[in-house]
Each structure stands twice: as structure tokens, then as C-alpha cells.
């Protein structure tokens, strides 16, 4: 699945087939001349916050859209997302008793890895799959679905718009919401690398950058990229990860044992987390305690209802959170936080129970551009549950 690229030696999966490499080159040149989107000092501060979370002094809530849309980069929508973080923070503090580190899937979550390169439309036509607003359009139309490098400039501009609102909120005395996204489009990420204070490389596209479960191969370009930057970084680990590979990832990405540098986001699925996370932790041994552990109880629990909609059951999520917390504490580790797909909008994309999976199909308020998100009430329930589960790992 490697494709047209300009910069890399190592294999990179899930890269778009850009329609024009000349235009890509021009766009990357333009991006390289622009100011960095985030500052080194802010990334260093977040790294310190993550280190506190790793020690059990704070709880991480990382949440937001599966795929942000450019159209949602307005200040109004961004403020509603901040309000949702405020509500989730209150619930988390009440349940967990410690401060919250708030990290959005926000201000750059514009590119998605997809399981198939094309999508079959109802009329039988096949079009390239939607890969996020940074790559192509959501409308199922061949022209819109072309991978257009000019969209990378919009991704930068919309990220800057959202970051302005987040910065304004923090400067006004509000608790910060840090930015994070999956560092999937390597040319884009590389074009935004800027020097940090010590002359190292900062990925200036966002505060925390992560690599997904499909691009975490040790010898591939995404892990190389994370290794090369000084940001706090994260890797998603799913049920197919070999325990030895996790150990190698920890050695590669956190060679100095600096808590806060590396976050691992376990997204094993309700039925597999107990056994598989246990194997991962057993293999890691002492090294597991250098890592900030989050649980993503969503991506391993995706189901499809009878109407063909992707959905997830909140009951499965809370079960996975409990099992992840239990296994972590068995190995002397803390659950440091939770990673969720959420929206402040009153959507119906996830369901409460397995009965609802059948009873509530098709889901009426389904608006996600990609995976099913938790609405405000569901998100609060899951965060509260996770904060309690994390608290138990601190008192054992
Ligand atoms: C995501 O976070 O939207 C995603 C694609 O996750 P994962 O890498 O865990 O599959
Ligand atoms: Co997703």
C-alpha cells in the first residue's frame, strides 16, 4: 500500500495517491515556509502534564471527532467542543478526585487510514474512499474523491483557526485543551517540522502526535517520524500487536525512560483486552511503568447494525475499560486516562446496549464523517466510568 511520495526511504502505509506530484511539491514548499502551528514550549508543558498523569497525579481525557471537518473549524463549534471538555472534566474530577489533562482530537485530525481503497455506491459505481478533509471530499462523487494536495493548505489554515480559539480560551484563564491528531500524512507532517529550543525537531502540526494501529510497524516511516520529533508522542496498539513489538516500540520511542514522552493507547476490544494486554505488559516488564497508559474502548468494539451503520455499544466500552484497568494494576501500572471519539452534538451514533443495537436500527441522528462518536451524555458516562476505574488502579 505504499504510494507516490517525495521524501521517504522507509515504507509508509495508508498514503494517498495524490493526483499531482508537482502540485504536492509546490504545496509542501509553501507549508515549509509558514510558521509552525504549535510552539515548542507548549509541547514541553504538555509532556510535563502527561508525566504527571503517568504518576497518577492527573487523568487524561483525550477526545474528539474521528474525522474533523474543515466546515467545523468555526469559533462557535470549537467553543462548543471546549464546553464539552469542561463538562467531561467536572464529571472526571468528581469521580476520580484528580485534575484532568484535556487533549482534543482537534485542530488537525483531518486524515484517516481506511480499510479499503474504494467505496461501492448504491448505484453500483465505485469511487475512491473518503480519507479525511486533508485528502479528499466526503461527497461520494469521483471529482470530490480525488486526492488533492491543495487540501493540505486548507488543513493548515483550518488547524490554525481552531488553535487560535483554543489559545484564546487558555489565555483567557480557561483550562487548556491541547491539540492532537494522527500523524498519518507524512509529507504534511514533515513539511511542518520546525526546530525546537535545543535545535531538535518539533512536529509543529499539533501538540501530541500519534501513530495509529495500522501504521505502527517498527521499520516503517510513521514510527521513524515519531522517533525523530521531540513532541510527546503516542501509539495505538490493537489486538494484532505482537508483545515483542510493543517492547521494541517503547525502546525506540522512549530511549531515555522519560515519563510523558510516550503514551500507549490500548484499543484491544472488550473480548481481547484482558488476555492480550496482559501479554504485552508481561513482556514489557519494568519498562511498562515508563509509559503513560490510556485505554481507547471504542476502536476495538466497532459493530455494524442491520441498517449497515457502523456503531459501538457503551456497555462494551465500560467492560473494556474495567478489564484494561484491572490488567494494568495487576502489573503495577496505572490507568492514566481514556481516549474517545466524541461530539458535543446530540447525535445517535453509538448505542447503550446490545439490545439497542437491534431495536435502534437505523440510528436516526447519524452524522459522523467516519467512525461513530459518543454524544454528550454517553461521553460523560464513559469518562466518569474511566475516572473511577483509574482511581482503583491508584489505590491498589
Ligand atoms: C482512529 O483513532 O480513528 C483510528 C483509526 O484508530 P486506530 O488506529 O486505533 O484504528
Ligand atoms: Co476512529
Coordinates of C-alpha atoms and ligand atoms in Angstrom, one line a residue:
X1 CA 0.0 0.0 0.0
X2 CA 2.9 2.3 -0.4
X3 CA 2.3 5.1 -2.9
X4 CA 3.6 8.2 -4.6
X5 CA 5.7 10.0 -2.1
X6 CA 8.5 12.5 -2.3
X7 CA 10.6 12.3 0.9
X8 CA 10.8 8.9 2.4
X9 CA 13.1 5.9 2.3
X10 CA 11.1 3.7 4.6
X11 CA 7.8 2.1 3.6
X12 CA 4.7 4.2 4.5
X13 CA 1.2 2.7 4.6
X14 CA -2.1 4.4 4.0
X15 CA -0.7 7.3 2.0
X16 CA -3.0 8.9 -0.6
X17 CA -2.4 8.6 -4.4
X18 CA -2.1 12.4 -4.9
X19 CA -3.4 13.4 -8.3
X20 CA -0.4 15.7 -9.0
X21 CA 3.0 15.3 -7.6
X22 CA 4.0 18.7 -9.0
X23 CA 1.2 20.3 -7.1
X24 CA 2.2 18.3 -4.0
X25 CA 5.7 19.6 -4.3
X26 CA 4.5 23.2 -4.6
X27 CA 2.2 22.9 -1.6
X28 CA 4.9 21.3 0.6
X29 CA 7.2 24.2 -0.3
X30 CA 4.6 26.6 0.7
X31 CA 3.9 24.9 4.0
X32 CA 7.6 24.7 4.8
X33 CA 7.8 28.5 4.6
X34 CA 4.9 29.1 7.0
X35 CA 5.2 29.5 10.8
X36 CA 4.9 26.4 13.0
X37 CA 1.3 25.8 14.2
X38 CA 2.3 25.0 17.8
X39 CA 5.2 26.2 19.9
X40 CA 8.0 24.1 21.5
X41 CA 7.2 25.4 25.0
X42 CA 3.6 24.3 24.8
X43 CA 4.6 20.8 23.7
X44 CA 7.1 20.7 26.6
X45 CA 4.4 21.7 29.0
X46 CA 2.0 19.0 27.8
X47 CA 4.8 16.5 28.1
X48 CA 5.1 17.5 31.8
X49 CA 1.3 17.1 32.2
X50 CA 1.4 13.7 30.7
X51 CA 4.2 12.8 33.0
X52 CA 2.0 13.8 36.0
X53 CA -0.7 11.6 34.6
X54 CA 1.7 8.7 34.3
X55 CA 2.5 9.1 38.0
X56 CA -1.2 9.2 39.0
X57 CA -1.4 12.9 39.7
X58 CA -3.7 13.7 36.8
X59 CA -6.2 12.0 34.5
X60 CA -6.1 12.3 30.7
X61 CA -9.2 12.8 28.7
X62 CA -8.3 12.7 25.0
X63 CA -11.4 13.1 22.9
X64 CA -13.0 14.5 19.8
X65 CA -14.1 13.6 16.3
X66 CA -12.9 10.5 14.5
X67 CA -12.5 12.8 11.5
X68 CA -12.8 16.6 11.9
X69 CA -14.4 18.5 9.0
X70 CA -13.0 21.8 7.7
X71 CA -16.5 23.2 7.9
X72 CA -16.4 22.7 11.7
X73 CA -13.3 24.8 12.2
X74 CA -15.5 27.8 13.2
X75 CA -15.1 29.5 16.6
X76 CA -18.6 28.6 17.6
X77 CA -18.1 24.9 17.0
X78 CA -14.7 24.9 18.7
X79 CA -16.2 26.7 21.7
X80 CA -18.8 24.0 22.0
X81 CA -16.1 21.4 22.0
X82 CA -14.3 23.3 24.8
X83 CA -17.6 23.4 26.7
X84 CA -17.9 19.7 26.3
X85 CA -14.4 19.3 27.7
X86 CA -15.5 21.4 30.7
X87 CA -18.4 19.1 31.3
X88 CA -16.3 16.0 31.0
X89 CA -13.7 17.5 33.3
X90 CA -16.3 18.2 36.0
X91 CA -17.5 14.6 35.8
X92 CA -14.0 13.2 35.8
X93 CA -12.8 15.3 38.8
X94 CA -15.9 14.3 40.8
X95 CA -15.4 10.6 40.1
X96 CA -11.6 10.4 40.1
X97 CA -10.5 13.1 42.5
X98 CA -7.6 14.4 40.5
X99 CA -7.1 17.2 37.8
X100 CA -7.7 16.4 34.2
X101 CA -5.3 16.9 31.2
X102 CA -7.6 17.7 28.3
X103 CA -6.4 16.7 24.9
X104 CA -8.6 17.1 21.8
X105 CA -8.6 15.0 18.7
X106 CA -8.7 18.5 17.3
X107 CA -7.0 21.2 15.1
X108 CA -5.5 18.7 12.7
X109 CA -7.5 15.4 12.8
X110 CA -8.1 15.6 9.1
X111 CA -6.7 12.4 7.7
X112 CA -7.9 8.8 8.1
X113 CA -6.4 5.3 7.4
X114 CA -9.1 3.3 5.7
X115 CA -9.6 -0.5 5.3
X116 CA -10.5 -0.4 1.6
X117 CA -9.2 2.0 -1.1
X118 CA -12.7 2.3 -2.8
X119 CA -16.3 2.5 -1.8
X120 CA -19.2 0.9 -3.7
X121 CA -22.1 3.3 -4.1
X122 CA -25.8 2.3 -4.1
X123 CA -26.0 2.7 -7.9
X124 CA -23.1 0.2 -8.3
X125 CA -20.4 2.7 -9.1
X126 CA -17.2 2.6 -7.2
X127 CA -15.3 5.7 -6.0
X128 CA -12.1 6.3 -4.0
X129 CA -12.9 6.1 -0.3
X130 CA -13.1 9.3 1.8
X131 CA -9.7 9.7 3.5
X132 CA -10.4 12.9 5.6
X133 CA -10.8 16.5 4.6
X134 CA -7.0 16.9 4.2
X135 CA -7.1 14.5 1.3
X136 CA -10.4 14.5 -0.5
X137 CA -14.1 15.3 -0.1
X138 CA -16.8 13.4 1.7
X139 CA -19.3 13.7 -1.1
X140 CA -19.5 10.4 -3.0
X141 CA -18.5 11.9 -6.3
X142 CA -15.4 11.0 -8.3
X143 CA -14.2 14.6 -8.7
X144 CA -14.6 15.2 -4.9
X145 CA -12.9 12.0 -4.0
X146 CA -9.7 12.8 -5.9
X147 CA -6.7 13.1 -3.5
X148 CA -5.9 16.8 -3.9
X149 CA -2.7 18.2 -2.4
X150 CA -4.2 21.7 -2.3
X151 CA -6.3 20.4 0.6
X152 CA -3.1 20.3 2.8
X153 CA -3.0 24.1 2.7
X154 CA -6.6 24.1 4.0
X155 CA -5.7 21.6 6.7
X156 CA -3.0 24.0 7.9
X157 CA -5.4 27.0 7.7
X158 CA -8.3 25.3 9.5
X159 CA -5.9 23.9 12.2
X160 CA -4.6 27.5 12.7
X161 CA -8.2 28.8 13.1
X162 CA -9.1 26.1 15.7
X163 CA -5.8 26.6 17.5
X164 CA -6.5 30.4 17.7
X165 CA -9.7 29.6 19.6
X166 CA -8.0 27.1 21.9
X167 CA -5.2 29.5 22.6
X168 CA -7.7 32.4 23.3
X169 CA -9.5 30.2 25.7
X170 CA -6.3 29.3 27.6
X171 CA -5.0 32.9 27.6
X172 CA -8.4 34.0 29.0
X173 CA -7.8 31.9 32.0
X174 CA -9.5 28.7 31.0
X175 CA -8.0 25.3 31.5
X176 CA -6.2 24.4 28.2
X177 CA -7.3 22.0 25.6
X178 CA -4.2 20.6 23.9
X179 CA -4.3 19.6 20.2
X180 CA -3.6 16.1 18.9
X181 CA -4.1 14.1 15.8
X182 CA -3.0 11.0 14.0
X183 CA 0.3 11.8 12.2
X184 CA -0.8 10.0 9.0
X185 CA 0.2 12.2 6.1
X186 CA 3.9 12.1 6.3
X187 CA 4.7 14.8 3.7
X188 CA 2.4 17.2 5.5
X189 CA 3.9 16.3 8.9
X190 CA 7.5 16.6 7.7
X191 CA 6.8 20.0 6.0
X192 CA 5.8 21.3 9.4
X193 CA 8.8 20.2 11.4
X194 CA 10.5 23.2 13.0
X195 CA 13.5 23.5 15.3
X196 CA 12.7 23.2 19.0
X197 CA 14.6 25.2 21.7
X198 CA 17.5 22.8 21.7
X199 CA 17.9 22.6 18.0
X200 CA 15.9 19.3 17.8
X201 CA 12.9 18.6 15.6
X202 CA 9.4 19.6 16.7
X203 CA 6.4 18.3 14.8
X204 CA 4.7 21.7 14.8
X205 CA 1.3 20.4 13.4
X206 CA 0.0 19.6 16.9
X207 CA 1.0 19.2 20.5
X208 CA 0.6 15.5 20.8
X209 CA 1.1 13.4 17.6
X210 CA 0.1 9.7 17.4
X211 CA 0.5 6.8 15.1
X212 CA -2.5 4.5 14.6
X213 CA -2.8 0.8 14.9
X214 CA -2.4 0.4 11.1
X215 CA 0.8 2.3 10.7
X216 CA 2.8 1.3 13.9
X217 CA 5.1 -1.1 12.1
X218 CA 8.6 -0.7 13.6
X219 CA 10.6 -0.5 10.4
X220 CA 8.1 1.8 8.7
X221 CA 8.2 5.6 8.1
X222 CA 5.5 6.6 10.6
X223 CA 7.4 5.2 13.6
X224 CA 10.6 6.8 12.2
X225 CA 8.8 10.1 12.1
X226 CA 7.6 9.9 15.7
X227 CA 11.1 8.8 16.8
X228 CA 12.6 11.9 15.1
X229 CA 10.5 14.6 16.8
X230 CA 10.6 15.9 20.4
X231 CA 6.8 16.2 20.9
X232 CA 5.0 13.9 23.3
X233 CA 4.0 11.0 21.1
X234 CA 1.5 8.2 21.3
X235 CA 0.9 4.8 19.5
X236 CA -2.3 2.9 19.3
X237 CA -2.0 -0.8 20.0
X238 CA -4.7 -3.2 18.9
X239 CA -5.3 -6.9 19.3
X240 CA -2.9 -7.8 16.5
X241 CA 0.2 -6.3 18.0
X242 CA 2.9 -8.7 19.0
X243 CA 4.0 -8.2 22.6
X244 CA 7.7 -8.1 21.4
X245 CA 6.8 -5.3 19.0
X246 CA 5.5 -3.2 21.9
X247 CA 8.7 -3.6 23.8
X248 CA 10.6 -2.6 20.7
X249 CA 8.4 0.5 20.2
X250 CA 9.0 1.6 23.8
X251 CA 12.7 1.3 23.3
X252 CA 12.6 3.1 20.0
X253 CA 10.3 6.0 21.1
X254 CA 11.4 6.5 24.7
X255 CA 15.0 5.5 24.8
X256 CA 15.7 7.7 27.8
X257 CA 12.9 6.4 30.1
X258 CA 11.2 9.9 30.2
X259 CA 7.7 9.5 31.5
X260 CA 5.4 11.8 29.4
X261 CA 7.3 11.2 26.2
X262 CA 5.4 8.1 25.2
X263 CA 1.8 7.3 25.6
X264 CA 0.4 3.9 24.6
X265 CA -3.3 3.8 23.8
X266 CA -4.6 0.2 24.2
X267 CA -7.6 -0.5 21.9
X268 CA -7.8 -4.2 22.0
X269 CA -11.6 -4.7 22.2
X270 CA -13.7 -6.0 25.1
X271 CA -13.1 -9.6 24.3
X272 CA -9.4 -9.4 23.9
X273 CA -8.1 -6.8 26.2
X274 CA -7.7 -9.0 29.3
X275 CA -5.5 -11.6 27.6
X276 CA -3.7 -9.5 25.2
X277 CA -2.8 -6.5 27.3
X278 CA -1.6 -9.0 29.9
X279 CA 0.8 -10.5 27.5
X280 CA 2.0 -7.1 26.4
X281 CA 2.6 -6.0 30.0
X282 CA 4.3 -9.2 30.9
X283 CA 6.7 -8.8 28.0
X284 CA 7.4 -5.2 28.8
X285 CA 8.2 -5.9 32.5
X286 CA 9.6 -2.8 34.4
X287 CA 9.6 -0.8 31.2
X288 CA 5.8 -0.7 31.3
X289 CA 6.0 1.8 34.1
X290 CA 7.7 4.4 31.9
X291 CA 4.7 4.5 29.7
X292 CA 1.5 6.6 30.1
X293 CA -1.3 4.1 29.6
X294 CA -4.6 5.2 28.0
X295 CA -7.5 3.0 27.0
X296 CA -9.4 3.6 23.8
X297 CA -12.5 1.5 24.4
X298 CA -14.0 2.3 21.0
X299 CA -11.9 1.2 18.1
X300 CA -11.8 -2.5 19.2
X301 CA -15.6 -2.6 19.6
X302 CA -16.9 -1.4 16.3
X303 CA -20.0 -3.3 15.1
X304 CA -22.4 -2.8 12.1
X305 CA -26.1 -2.7 12.7
X306 CA -28.7 -4.2 10.3
X307 CA -29.0 -0.9 8.5
X308 CA -25.3 -1.1 7.7
X309 CA -24.3 1.7 10.0
X310 CA -21.0 1.4 12.0
X311 CA -21.8 1.7 15.7
X312 CA -20.5 0.8 19.2
X313 CA -22.1 -0.3 22.4
X314 CA -21.4 1.7 25.5
X315 CA -21.7 -1.4 27.6
X316 CA -18.8 -2.9 25.7
X317 CA -16.7 0.2 26.3
X318 CA -17.2 0.2 30.1
X319 CA -16.4 -3.5 30.2
X320 CA -13.2 -2.9 28.2
X321 CA -12.2 0.0 30.5
X322 CA -12.7 -2.2 33.6
X323 CA -10.6 -5.0 32.2
X324 CA -7.8 -2.7 31.0
X325 CA -7.6 -1.1 34.4
X326 CA -7.6 -4.5 36.1
X327 CA -4.8 -5.9 34.0
X328 CA -2.7 -2.7 34.3
X329 CA -3.0 -2.8 38.1
X330 CA -2.0 -6.5 38.2
X331 CA 1.2 -5.4 36.6
X332 CA 1.8 -2.5 38.9
X333 CA 0.8 0.1 36.3
X334 CA -1.8 2.9 36.5
X335 CA -4.6 3.7 34.1
X336 CA -3.7 7.3 33.2
X337 CA -6.6 8.2 31.0
X338 CA -9.1 7.5 28.3
X339 CA -9.2 8.1 24.5
X340 CA -12.6 8.6 23.0
X341 CA -14.5 9.7 19.9
X342 CA -17.0 12.3 20.9
X343 CA -19.1 15.2 19.7
X344 CA -21.0 18.0 21.5
X345 CA -23.8 17.5 19.0
X346 CA -26.9 15.4 20.1
X347 CA -26.1 12.5 17.7
X348 CA -27.1 8.9 17.9
X349 CA -24.1 7.0 16.6
X350 CA -23.3 4.7 19.5
X351 CA -25.9 2.7 21.4
X352 CA -26.2 1.8 25.1
X353 CA -26.7 -1.9 25.0
X354 CA -26.7 -4.9 22.6
X355 CA -30.5 -4.9 22.7
X356 CA -30.4 -1.3 21.3
X357 CA -28.2 -2.5 18.5
X358 CA -31.2 -4.3 17.2
X359 CA -34.0 -2.1 18.4
X360 CA -32.5 1.2 17.3
X361 CA -31.6 0.5 13.7
X362 CA -31.2 2.6 11.6
X363 CA -29.9 5.2 14.0
X364 CA -31.7 8.4 13.2
X365 CA -29.1 11.1 14.1
X366 CA -26.0 9.7 12.4
X367 CA -23.7 12.5 11.2
X368 CA -20.1 11.2 11.6
X369 CA -17.8 11.6 8.7
X370 CA -16.1 8.4 9.8
X371 CA -16.5 6.3 13.0
X372 CA -19.4 6.5 15.4
X373 CA -18.9 9.1 18.2
X374 CA -20.3 9.3 21.7
X375 CA -22.8 12.1 22.2
X376 CA -22.6 14.4 25.3
X377 CA -24.5 12.1 27.7
X378 CA -22.8 8.9 26.6
X379 CA -19.3 10.6 26.7
X380 CA -19.9 11.8 30.3
X381 CA -21.0 8.3 31.3
X382 CA -17.8 6.7 29.8
X383 CA -15.5 9.3 31.2
X384 CA -16.9 9.0 34.7
X385 CA -16.6 5.2 34.5
X386 CA -13.0 5.5 33.3
X387 CA -12.1 8.0 36.0
X388 CA -13.4 5.6 38.7
X389 CA -11.6 2.7 37.1
X390 CA -8.4 4.7 37.1
X391 CA -8.8 5.6 40.7
X392 CA -8.9 2.0 41.6
X393 CA -5.6 1.4 39.9
X394 CA -4.1 4.2 42.1
X395 CA -5.3 2.7 45.4
X396 CA -4.2 -0.9 44.9
Ligands
LIG1 C1 -8.8 6.4 15.0 O1 -8.4 6.8 16.1 O2 -9.8 7.0 14.4 C2 -8.2 5.2 14.4 C3 -8.2 4.9 13.1 O3 -7.8 4.3 15.3 P1 -6.9 3.0 15.3 O4 -5.5 3.5 14.8 O5 -6.8 2.7 16.8 O6 -7.5 2.0 14.5
LIG2 CO1 -11.9 6.5 14.6

